[in-house]
Coordinates of C-alpha atoms in Angstrom, one line a residue:
M74 CA -0.3 0.1 0.1
S75 CA 1.9 3.0 -1.2
N76 CA -1.1 5.6 -1.6
Y77 CA -1.0 8.1 1.2
A78 CA -4.7 8.4 1.3
D79 CA -5.0 4.8 1.6
R80 CA -2.4 4.6 4.4
G81 CA -4.4 7.4 6.0
A82 CA -7.7 5.6 5.9
E83 CA -6.3 2.5 7.3
S84 CA -4.6 4.4 10.1
A85 CA -8.3 5.8 10.9
K86 CA -9.5 2.3 10.7
R87 CA -7.3 1.4 13.2
A88 CA -7.7 4.1 15.8
Q89 CA -11.3 3.7 15.4
A90 CA -10.9 -0.1 16.3
F91 CA -8.8 0.7 19.5
A92 CA -11.1 3.6 20.5
H93 CA -13.9 1.2 20.7
L94 CA -11.7 -1.2 22.9
D95 CA -10.7 1.7 24.8
E96 CA -14.1 3.1 25.6
A97 CA -15.9 -0.1 26.0
K98 CA -18.2 -0.5 29.0
L99 CA -16.8 -3.1 31.6
G100 CA -18.5 -6.1 30.6
W101 CA -18.7 -10.0 30.3
F102 CA -16.0 -10.3 28.1
H103 CA -13.7 -8.5 30.4
L104 CA -14.6 -10.5 33.2
R105 CA -13.8 -13.7 31.3
A106 CA -10.3 -12.5 30.5
V107 CA -9.7 -11.6 34.1
I108 CA -11.0 -15.3 34.9
V109 CA -9.0 -17.1 32.5
S110 CA -5.8 -15.0 33.2
G111 CA -6.5 -15.1 36.9
V112 CA -7.0 -18.8 37.4
G113 CA -3.6 -19.1 35.8
F114 CA -2.0 -16.9 38.1
F115 CA -4.0 -18.6 41.2
A116 CA -1.9 -21.9 39.9
D117 CA 1.2 -19.9 39.4
A118 CA 1.7 -18.5 43.1
Y119 CA 0.1 -22.3 44.7
D120 CA 2.9 -23.7 42.5
I121 CA 5.7 -21.2 43.7
F122 CA 5.0 -21.1 47.4
V123 CA 3.6 -24.4 48.3
I124 CA 7.5 -25.9 48.0
S125 CA 8.5 -24.1 51.2
Q126 CA 6.2 -26.3 53.3
A127 CA 6.6 -29.6 50.9
I128 CA 10.5 -29.7 51.4
N129 CA 10.5 -30.0 55.1
M130 CA 8.2 -33.1 54.8
I131 CA 10.7 -34.3 51.9
Y132 CA 13.3 -33.8 54.5
Q133 CA 11.5 -35.8 57.5
V134 CA 10.8 -38.7 55.4
Y135 CA 13.8 -39.2 53.1
Y136 CA 16.6 -37.9 55.5
S137 CA 15.4 -39.4 58.8
D138 CA 19.0 -41.0 59.6
Y139 CA 19.6 -37.1 60.8
V140 CA 17.7 -37.7 63.9
T141 CA 20.1 -39.5 66.3
G142 CA 20.8 -39.4 70.2
K143 CA 18.8 -39.6 73.1
F144 CA 16.6 -37.2 75.3
P145 CA 17.9 -36.4 78.7
P146 CA 16.3 -38.5 81.4
G147 CA 13.5 -36.6 83.0
T148 CA 12.1 -35.5 79.7
I149 CA 8.2 -34.9 79.4
N150 CA 6.8 -36.3 76.2
W151 CA 4.4 -33.8 73.9
D152 CA 1.3 -35.4 75.5
G153 CA 2.5 -34.3 79.2
K154 CA 3.5 -37.9 80.3
P155 CA 7.1 -38.7 81.2
L156 CA 9.0 -39.9 78.1
T157 CA 9.7 -43.8 78.7
D158 CA 11.7 -44.6 75.5
L159 CA 14.4 -41.7 75.6
S160 CA 15.4 -42.2 71.9
K161 CA 15.2 -39.6 69.7
T162 CA 13.3 -40.8 66.2
P163 CA 11.7 -38.9 63.2
Q164 CA 8.3 -39.9 64.8
N165 CA 9.2 -37.2 67.6
Q166 CA 11.9 -34.9 66.2
K167 CA 11.9 -32.5 63.3
V168 CA 15.1 -33.6 60.8
D169 CA 17.6 -30.7 60.9
F170 CA 18.7 -30.9 57.2
N171 CA 20.4 -27.5 56.9
N172 CA 22.7 -28.5 59.5
N173 CA 23.5 -32.2 58.5
Y174 CA 23.3 -32.4 54.8
P175 CA 26.8 -31.1 53.1
N176 CA 26.1 -27.6 52.4
G177 CA 22.5 -28.1 53.5
K178 CA 21.4 -24.4 53.7
H179 CA 22.5 -23.9 50.3
M180 CA 20.7 -27.0 48.9
D181 CA 17.8 -26.0 50.7
A182 CA 17.9 -22.5 49.1
W183 CA 18.5 -24.2 45.4
L184 CA 15.2 -26.1 46.0
K185 CA 13.2 -23.2 46.8
A186 CA 15.0 -21.0 44.1
S187 CA 14.8 -23.7 41.1
T188 CA 11.2 -22.6 40.0
N189 CA 12.7 -19.1 40.0
W190 CA 15.3 -19.9 37.7
G191 CA 12.8 -21.6 35.3
N192 CA 10.7 -18.5 35.6
L193 CA 13.5 -16.4 34.4
V194 CA 13.9 -18.5 31.2
G195 CA 10.0 -18.6 30.8
Q196 CA 9.4 -14.8 31.1
V197 CA 12.1 -14.1 28.6
G198 CA 11.4 -16.7 26.0
F199 CA 7.6 -16.5 26.0
G200 CA 7.8 -12.8 26.1
I201 CA 9.6 -13.0 22.8
L202 CA 7.5 -15.5 21.0
G203 CA 4.4 -13.9 22.2
D204 CA 5.5 -11.0 20.1
K205 CA 6.8 -12.9 17.2
L206 CA 4.2 -15.4 17.0
G207 CA 1.1 -13.9 18.6
R208 CA -0.6 -14.2 22.0
K209 CA -3.1 -16.7 21.1
K210 CA -0.4 -19.2 19.7
M211 CA 1.4 -19.2 22.9
Y212 CA -1.4 -18.9 25.4
G213 CA -2.3 -22.0 26.8
V214 CA 1.2 -23.6 26.2
E215 CA 2.5 -22.5 29.5
L216 CA -0.2 -24.0 31.2
I217 CA 0.3 -27.6 29.5
I218 CA 4.1 -27.2 30.7
M219 CA 2.8 -26.5 34.1
I220 CA 0.4 -29.5 34.1
V221 CA 2.9 -32.0 32.9
C222 CA 5.5 -30.7 35.6
T223 CA 3.4 -30.4 38.4
I224 CA 2.4 -34.1 37.9
G225 CA 6.1 -35.1 37.5
S226 CA 7.0 -33.2 40.8
A227 CA 4.1 -35.1 42.7
F228 CA 5.3 -38.5 41.6
C229 CA 9.0 -38.0 41.5
A230 CA 11.3 -40.5 43.4
P231 CA 15.1 -40.9 43.9
M232 CA 17.2 -43.2 41.8
K233 CA 18.4 -46.3 43.3
N234 CA 21.8 -45.5 42.4
G235 CA 22.0 -42.0 41.2
W236 CA 20.4 -38.8 41.6
S237 CA 18.4 -37.9 45.0
I238 CA 14.8 -37.2 45.1
L239 CA 16.0 -33.4 45.8
V240 CA 17.9 -33.4 42.6
I241 CA 15.1 -35.0 40.7
L242 CA 12.5 -32.6 42.2
S243 CA 14.6 -29.5 41.5
L244 CA 14.8 -30.4 38.0
W245 CA 11.0 -30.9 37.8
R246 CA 10.5 -27.6 39.5
F247 CA 12.8 -25.8 36.9
F248 CA 10.6 -26.9 34.0
L249 CA 7.7 -26.0 36.0
G250 CA 9.2 -22.6 36.4
I251 CA 9.4 -22.1 32.8
G252 CA 5.6 -22.6 32.3
I253 CA 4.8 -20.3 35.0
G254 CA 7.4 -17.7 34.0
G255 CA 5.8 -18.0 30.5
D256 CA 2.2 -16.8 32.1
Y257 CA 3.7 -13.4 33.4
P258 CA 3.5 -11.7 29.9
M259 CA 1.2 -13.7 28.3
S260 CA -1.6 -12.9 30.9
A261 CA -0.3 -9.4 31.4
V262 CA -0.4 -8.4 27.8
I263 CA -3.7 -10.2 26.9
T264 CA -5.5 -8.4 29.7
S265 CA -4.1 -5.1 29.0
E266 CA -4.7 -5.4 25.2
F267 CA -8.7 -6.2 25.7
A268 CA -9.0 -4.0 28.5
N269 CA -10.5 -0.5 28.3
V270 CA -8.7 2.4 29.5
R271 CA -11.0 3.3 32.6
Y272 CA -10.5 -0.2 34.1
R273 CA -7.3 -1.5 32.6
G274 CA -5.3 -1.3 36.0
M275 CA -8.3 -3.0 37.9
M276 CA -8.4 -5.6 35.6
L277 CA -4.6 -6.4 35.6
S278 CA -4.4 -6.1 39.6
A279 CA -7.2 -8.6 39.7
V280 CA -5.4 -11.1 37.6
F281 CA -2.3 -10.6 39.7
A282 CA -4.5 -10.8 43.2
M283 CA -5.3 -14.3 42.4
Q284 CA -1.8 -14.8 43.4
G285 CA -2.7 -14.1 47.1
I286 CA -5.5 -16.5 46.7
G287 CA -3.2 -19.3 45.4
I288 CA -0.8 -18.8 48.5
M289 CA -3.9 -18.8 50.8
V290 CA -5.2 -22.2 49.3
G291 CA -1.7 -23.9 49.5
G292 CA -1.9 -23.2 53.4
I293 CA -5.5 -24.6 53.5
V294 CA -4.8 -27.8 51.3
F295 CA -1.9 -28.7 53.7
I296 CA -4.0 -27.9 56.8
A297 CA -6.7 -30.1 55.6
T298 CA -4.6 -33.0 54.4
L299 CA -2.9 -33.0 57.6
A300 CA -6.0 -33.0 59.6
G301 CA -7.5 -35.9 57.5
M302 CA -4.2 -38.0 58.0
K303 CA -3.5 -37.0 61.4
S304 CA -3.9 -40.4 63.0
A305 CA -2.1 -42.3 59.9
I306 CA 1.2 -39.6 60.6
Q307 CA 1.1 -40.1 64.3
A308 CA 1.4 -44.1 63.8
D309 CA 3.8 -43.7 61.0
Y310 CA 5.6 -40.2 60.0
T311 CA 6.6 -41.5 56.5
V312 CA 2.8 -40.7 55.8
L313 CA 4.1 -37.2 55.3
D314 CA 5.2 -38.6 51.9
Q315 CA 1.6 -38.6 50.7
V316 CA 1.0 -35.3 52.2
W317 CA 3.3 -33.3 50.1
R318 CA 2.6 -35.2 47.0
I319 CA -1.1 -34.5 47.7
A320 CA -0.3 -30.7 48.1
L321 CA 2.0 -30.4 45.0
G322 CA -0.4 -32.3 42.8
F323 CA -3.3 -30.3 43.7
G324 CA -1.9 -27.6 41.6
V325 CA -2.9 -29.2 38.2
V326 CA -6.7 -28.5 39.3
P327 CA -6.8 -24.7 38.5
A328 CA -4.6 -25.3 35.6
I329 CA -6.7 -28.0 33.9
G330 CA -9.8 -25.9 34.5
A331 CA -8.4 -23.0 32.3
V332 CA -6.2 -24.9 29.6
Y333 CA -9.4 -25.0 27.5
F334 CA -10.4 -21.3 27.7
R335 CA -6.8 -20.2 27.2
L336 CA -6.4 -22.2 24.1
T337 CA -9.6 -20.9 22.4
I338 CA -9.1 -17.3 23.4
P339 CA -9.0 -15.0 20.4
E340 CA -6.0 -13.1 19.2
T341 CA -6.0 -9.2 20.6
P342 CA -7.0 -7.0 17.8
R343 CA -3.9 -4.8 18.6
F344 CA -1.5 -7.6 17.7
T345 CA -3.5 -8.3 14.6
V346 CA -3.3 -4.9 13.3
D347 CA 0.3 -3.7 14.6
V348 CA 2.3 -6.9 14.2
I349 CA 0.4 -8.8 11.3
G350 CA -0.9 -5.6 9.5
D351 CA -4.7 -6.7 9.2
T352 CA -7.0 -3.8 10.2
Q353 CA -9.9 -5.6 8.4
K354 CA -9.8 -8.6 10.8
A355 CA -9.2 -6.5 13.8
D356 CA -12.2 -4.3 13.3
S357 CA -14.4 -7.4 12.9
D358 CA -12.8 -9.0 15.9
V359 CA -13.6 -6.1 18.0
L360 CA -17.1 -5.9 16.9
K361 CA -17.4 -9.4 18.1
V362 CA -15.6 -8.7 21.6
L363 CA -18.1 -5.7 22.2
Q364 CA -21.0 -8.2 21.3
M365 CA -19.6 -10.6 23.8
N366 CA -19.3 -8.1 26.2
S367 CA -23.0 -7.7 26.4
V368 CA -23.7 -11.2 26.7
A369 CA -24.2 -12.7 30.2
N370 CA -21.7 -15.5 29.6
V371 CA -18.0 -16.1 30.6
G372 CA -17.6 -19.3 28.5
S373 CA -15.7 -19.8 25.3
N374 CA -17.9 -19.1 22.2
W375 CA -15.5 -17.4 19.9
E376 CA -16.6 -19.3 16.5
G377 CA -15.0 -18.9 12.8
Q378 CA -11.4 -19.2 11.5
D379 CA -9.1 -16.7 13.7
V380 CA -6.7 -16.2 11.0
A381 CA -5.6 -12.9 10.1
T382 CA -3.5 -11.8 7.0
A383 CA -1.0 -8.7 6.3
K384 CA -3.0 -6.0 4.5
V385 CA -0.8 -3.1 5.3
V386 CA 2.8 -2.8 6.0
V387 CA 3.5 -2.0 9.7
K388 CA 6.7 -1.5 11.7
T389 CA 8.5 -4.7 12.4
N390 CA 9.8 -6.3 15.5
T391 CA 13.0 -7.5 14.8
F392 CA 16.2 -7.3 17.4
S393 CA 17.4 -4.1 15.4
D394 CA 13.9 -2.5 15.6
F395 CA 14.1 -3.5 19.3
T396 CA 17.6 -2.0 20.0
A397 CA 16.5 1.1 17.9
Y398 CA 13.4 1.6 19.9
F399 CA 14.8 1.0 23.4
G400 CA 18.1 2.9 22.3
Q401 CA 16.3 6.1 22.8
W402 CA 16.5 7.3 26.4
R403 CA 12.6 8.0 26.7
N404 CA 12.1 4.3 26.2
M405 CA 15.3 2.9 27.5
K406 CA 14.5 4.7 30.9
T407 CA 10.9 3.0 31.0
I408 CA 12.4 -0.5 30.6
I409 CA 15.2 0.2 33.2
G410 CA 12.7 1.6 35.6
T411 CA 10.2 -1.5 35.2
A412 CA 13.2 -4.1 35.5
Y413 CA 14.9 -2.6 38.3
C414 CA 11.7 -1.8 40.4
W415 CA 10.7 -5.7 40.1
F416 CA 14.1 -6.6 40.7
A417 CA 14.3 -4.8 44.2
L418 CA 11.1 -5.8 45.0
D419 CA 11.6 -9.6 44.6
V420 CA 14.8 -9.6 46.4
A421 CA 13.0 -8.9 49.6
W422 CA 9.6 -10.3 48.5
Y423 CA 11.0 -13.9 47.8
G424 CA 13.9 -13.5 50.5
L425 CA 11.2 -13.2 53.1
S426 CA 8.3 -15.4 51.7
L427 CA 10.4 -18.6 51.1
N428 CA 12.5 -18.2 54.3
Q429 CA 9.6 -17.9 56.9
S430 CA 11.0 -20.3 59.6
T431 CA 12.3 -17.1 61.5
V432 CA 8.9 -15.6 61.3
L433 CA 7.3 -18.7 62.4
N434 CA 9.6 -19.2 65.2
L435 CA 8.7 -15.7 66.5
I436 CA 4.8 -16.1 66.4
N437 CA 5.4 -19.7 67.9
F438 CA 4.0 -21.7 64.8
N439 CA 7.6 -23.7 64.0
G440 CA 7.5 -26.2 67.0
P441 CA 8.2 -25.8 70.7
A442 CA 11.2 -23.7 72.1
K443 CA 14.0 -25.5 73.5
V444 CA 14.2 -26.7 77.1
T445 CA 16.5 -27.9 79.8
V446 CA 15.9 -30.8 82.2
N447 CA 17.9 -31.1 85.5
G448 CA 20.7 -29.0 84.3
S449 CA 20.9 -30.3 80.7
K450 CA 22.1 -28.4 77.7
P451 CA 18.9 -26.7 76.0
F452 CA 17.4 -29.2 73.5
A453 CA 14.2 -29.4 71.2
P454 CA 11.7 -31.4 73.3
P455 CA 9.6 -34.3 71.8
V456 CA 6.8 -33.4 69.4
D457 CA 3.8 -34.8 67.9
I458 CA 5.2 -34.5 64.2
A459 CA 1.7 -34.5 62.9
D460 CA 1.0 -31.7 65.1
L461 CA 4.0 -29.8 64.3
Y462 CA 3.5 -29.7 60.5
Y463 CA 0.0 -28.7 61.0
Q464 CA 1.2 -26.1 63.3
I465 CA 3.5 -24.7 60.5
A466 CA 0.9 -25.0 57.9
L467 CA -1.3 -22.9 60.2
G468 CA 1.2 -20.1 60.8
N469 CA 1.8 -19.8 57.0
L470 CA -1.8 -19.3 56.4
I471 CA -2.1 -16.7 59.4
I472 CA 0.6 -15.0 57.6
A473 CA -1.3 -14.9 54.1
F474 CA -4.5 -13.5 55.9
C475 CA -3.0 -11.1 58.0
G476 CA -1.3 -8.9 55.3
T477 CA -0.9 -10.6 52.0
V478 CA -4.5 -11.4 50.8
P479 CA -6.1 -8.0 52.1
G480 CA -3.3 -5.9 50.3
Y481 CA -3.8 -7.2 46.7
W482 CA -7.5 -6.6 46.9
F483 CA -7.1 -3.1 48.3
C484 CA -5.1 -2.5 45.2
V485 CA -7.4 -3.7 42.9
A486 CA -10.1 -1.4 44.4
L487 CA -8.0 1.6 44.4
V488 CA -5.4 1.4 41.6
E489 CA -7.4 3.4 39.3
K490 CA -8.4 6.2 41.7
L491 CA -4.8 6.6 43.3
G492 CA -2.7 5.7 40.4
R493 CA 0.2 3.2 39.6
K494 CA 3.1 5.2 40.8
P495 CA 1.5 6.8 44.0
I496 CA 0.9 3.3 45.0
Q497 CA 4.2 2.0 44.2
Y498 CA 6.1 5.0 45.7
F499 CA 4.2 4.7 48.9
G500 CA 4.4 0.8 49.2
F501 CA 8.1 1.0 48.8
F502 CA 8.4 3.7 51.3
V503 CA 6.4 1.9 53.9
I504 CA 8.2 -1.4 53.4
T505 CA 11.5 0.2 53.6
V506 CA 10.6 1.9 56.8
C507 CA 9.2 -1.4 58.4
L508 CA 12.3 -3.5 57.4
A509 CA 14.7 -0.8 58.8
L510 CA 12.7 -1.0 62.0
L511 CA 12.7 -4.5 62.4
G512 CA 16.4 -4.7 61.6
A513 CA 17.4 -1.7 63.7
M514 CA 15.3 -2.8 66.7
W515 CA 15.7 -6.7 66.1
D516 CA 17.1 -7.7 69.7
T517 CA 14.0 -6.0 71.2
L518 CA 11.2 -6.9 68.7
K519 CA 12.3 -10.8 68.6
N520 CA 11.0 -11.0 72.1
Q521 CA 8.0 -9.2 71.7
Q522 CA 5.5 -11.0 69.5
V523 CA 2.7 -8.4 69.1
P524 CA 4.9 -5.6 68.0
F525 CA 6.7 -7.7 65.7
L526 CA 3.7 -9.0 64.1
V527 CA 2.2 -5.7 63.5
I528 CA 5.2 -4.4 61.6
F529 CA 5.6 -7.5 59.7
T530 CA 2.1 -7.3 59.0
I531 CA 2.1 -4.0 57.7
A532 CA 5.0 -4.5 55.6
Q533 CA 3.2 -7.6 53.9
F534 CA 0.3 -5.5 53.4
F535 CA 2.0 -2.9 51.5
F536 CA 3.9 -5.5 49.5
Q537 CA 0.8 -6.1 47.7
F538 CA -1.0 -2.8 48.1
G539 CA 2.1 -1.7 46.4
P540 CA 5.1 -2.5 44.2
N541 CA 4.2 -6.3 44.2
T542 CA 1.2 -5.5 42.3
T543 CA 2.2 -2.3 40.2
T544 CA 5.4 -3.8 39.0
F545 CA 3.4 -6.5 37.2
I546 CA 0.9 -3.9 35.9
V547 CA 3.1 -1.3 34.3
P548 CA 5.2 -3.3 31.8
G549 CA 1.8 -4.4 30.3
E550 CA 1.0 -1.1 29.6
V551 CA 4.0 1.2 28.6
F552 CA 5.6 -0.7 25.8
P553 CA 4.1 -0.7 22.0
T554 CA 2.4 -3.7 21.0
R555 CA 5.3 -5.1 18.8
F556 CA 7.7 -5.2 22.0
R557 CA 4.8 -5.2 24.8
S558 CA 5.3 -9.0 25.7
T559 CA 9.1 -9.0 25.4
G560 CA 9.2 -5.7 27.4
H561 CA 6.9 -7.4 30.1
G562 CA 9.1 -10.5 30.0
I563 CA 12.4 -8.8 30.6
S564 CA 11.0 -6.7 33.3
A565 CA 9.5 -9.9 34.9
A566 CA 12.7 -11.8 34.6
A567 CA 14.8 -9.1 36.3
G568 CA 12.3 -9.4 39.2
K569 CA 13.3 -13.4 39.3
V570 CA 16.9 -12.4 39.1
G571 CA 16.1 -10.5 42.3
A572 CA 14.2 -13.4 43.8
V573 CA 17.1 -15.9 43.2
L574 CA 19.4 -13.7 44.8
G575 CA 17.0 -12.9 47.8
I576 CA 16.4 -16.9 48.1
Q577 CA 20.0 -18.3 47.3
A578 CA 22.4 -15.5 48.2
V579 CA 20.6 -13.9 51.3
G580 CA 18.4 -16.9 52.3
P581 CA 21.1 -19.4 53.6
Y582 CA 22.2 -16.5 56.3
F583 CA 18.8 -15.4 57.1
S584 CA 18.3 -17.2 60.4
N585 CA 21.8 -16.3 61.7
N586 CA 22.1 -12.8 60.6
T587 CA 18.6 -11.4 60.9
Q588 CA 19.2 -7.9 61.5
I589 CA 21.9 -7.5 58.6
V590 CA 19.6 -9.1 56.2
L591 CA 16.7 -6.9 57.0
I592 CA 18.8 -3.6 57.0
V593 CA 20.0 -4.9 53.3
F594 CA 16.5 -5.6 52.3
A595 CA 15.5 -2.1 53.4
V596 CA 18.2 -0.3 51.6
I597 CA 17.3 -2.2 48.4
M598 CA 13.5 -1.2 48.8
A599 CA 14.7 2.4 49.3
T600 CA 16.4 2.1 45.7
G601 CA 13.4 0.7 44.3
M602 CA 11.5 3.7 45.4
A603 CA 13.7 5.8 43.9
A604 CA 13.8 4.0 40.5
T605 CA 9.9 4.6 40.3
W606 CA 10.8 8.0 39.2
L607 CA 11.8 6.4 35.9
I608 CA 8.5 5.1 34.9
P609 CA 5.6 7.0 33.6
E610 CA 2.0 7.2 35.3
T611 CA -0.2 4.9 33.2
A612 CA -3.6 5.6 34.7
G613 CA -6.2 7.0 32.2
K614 CA -4.1 6.8 29.1
T615 CA -4.4 4.7 26.1
L616 CA -1.8 2.0 25.2
E617 CA -0.9 4.0 22.3
E618 CA -0.4 7.2 24.2
L619 CA 1.8 5.4 26.7
S620 CA 4.1 3.8 23.9
G621 CA 4.2 6.8 21.8
E622 CA 3.5 4.8 18.8
D623 CA -0.1 6.0 17.8
D624 CA 0.7 5.3 14.1
V625 CA 2.5 2.0 13.0
I626 CA 1.3 1.8 9.4
I627 CA 3.9 2.7 7.2
A628 CA 2.8 1.7 3.9

């Protein structure tokens, strides 16, 4: 198409189609997009965070040889009666894996971080493929990977003469992470490109808020399974081998429920025009979206062939185009801002979330305190192993309820009214203050349960009603369609670099150097607050306004 008038007509058709999407009333198609994307994020968070409870059960069953020795004479059993058999066994003592396994703390950290390594690969890989092949072609593939790898994780076993169960599980978790990572750019971009301007941030934050529900349900599944199998565990601790497998395996349920709807979701009209170059198909698809938006049905009823062909020449998304676009400071500072803010956030968020044993100790949900008998050295008293793991699961659930879950939904309610940047600035600020207080006053607060829990809960609340949500939203809005999925994937992957550092570089030293770690986290949060200056405010603006590419049709 070389005629300037024809080019202008096609550009006007594109602008009109996008205006229909931007100005559409919040409706049923929007709800469907949020549900389909949100269920995936429910599964993502469930799978990522359930491992922190599962691995302790794996240690208990497969590394029971680390429990040795005897209790001092006169020791009282967990039921209040004098202990007759003084032997320490896996039935009455928690396995201390970290201090017995060679480099145990680092092995523990790798198991927790293996999924995040996979996330990093999946976020970049699916981000690029989402821009190259299309959102529709890639959406659902990540869930299929998650389903296969979740089943593999739940049924993994050690080799008789070879790799341990920890190595095999970590490999399954790495590939699971690739699927989870792919969900970040795909869900964010699809939701953003179908959303209207007025509620785009609310829709994106609602998708991400399902992460909190996934974390919460993980705790509930552990509690329900442990309660149902309590008698069996009290009789034989190896029944815990069934508990963690059930908990990990439950992650396939939401993924299976959403995979069909993801595979049948239409291509976004913005990709159809801005990358493929088919204004006619995009225009008809917008009309179909508006029609479905008014029908009270969130099921999949997209009919017909969803095939678009190039009708106009548009700007390309080659690597040289990518470097040319982001080589401009206006665009470079934006991706630096989205990537660094996510990096800074995840250092502390994952560093705290997957190393909660210190917090559980302080709120008395990680087993009884050490005792002495007749002048003996302090020792961990006998425990009901079933009740111990039940208390740990309950403690994790309390932490989720206290600040994590409410914070997500406050952000859903207020993100459009307050704007992304104010929420991110204030969230980083409050977290910085809370972590600095905990670090500076650690010697006092570690012995005062209520003040500690109040400050920790406030920090957890503002993680979610703050940068944990906004760092997901903004990268889905600020980049042009041809680079939107890649830009989001790069930003998310930077976050996972931070997560890996928080888990593997800091996590092993958290319990013995808690004060230093908290202060370091506070400093990093302060840098995230400063880096927020680099990103634009996105509320109330169209995606084309934000990307600076109002016209991508060049011929």
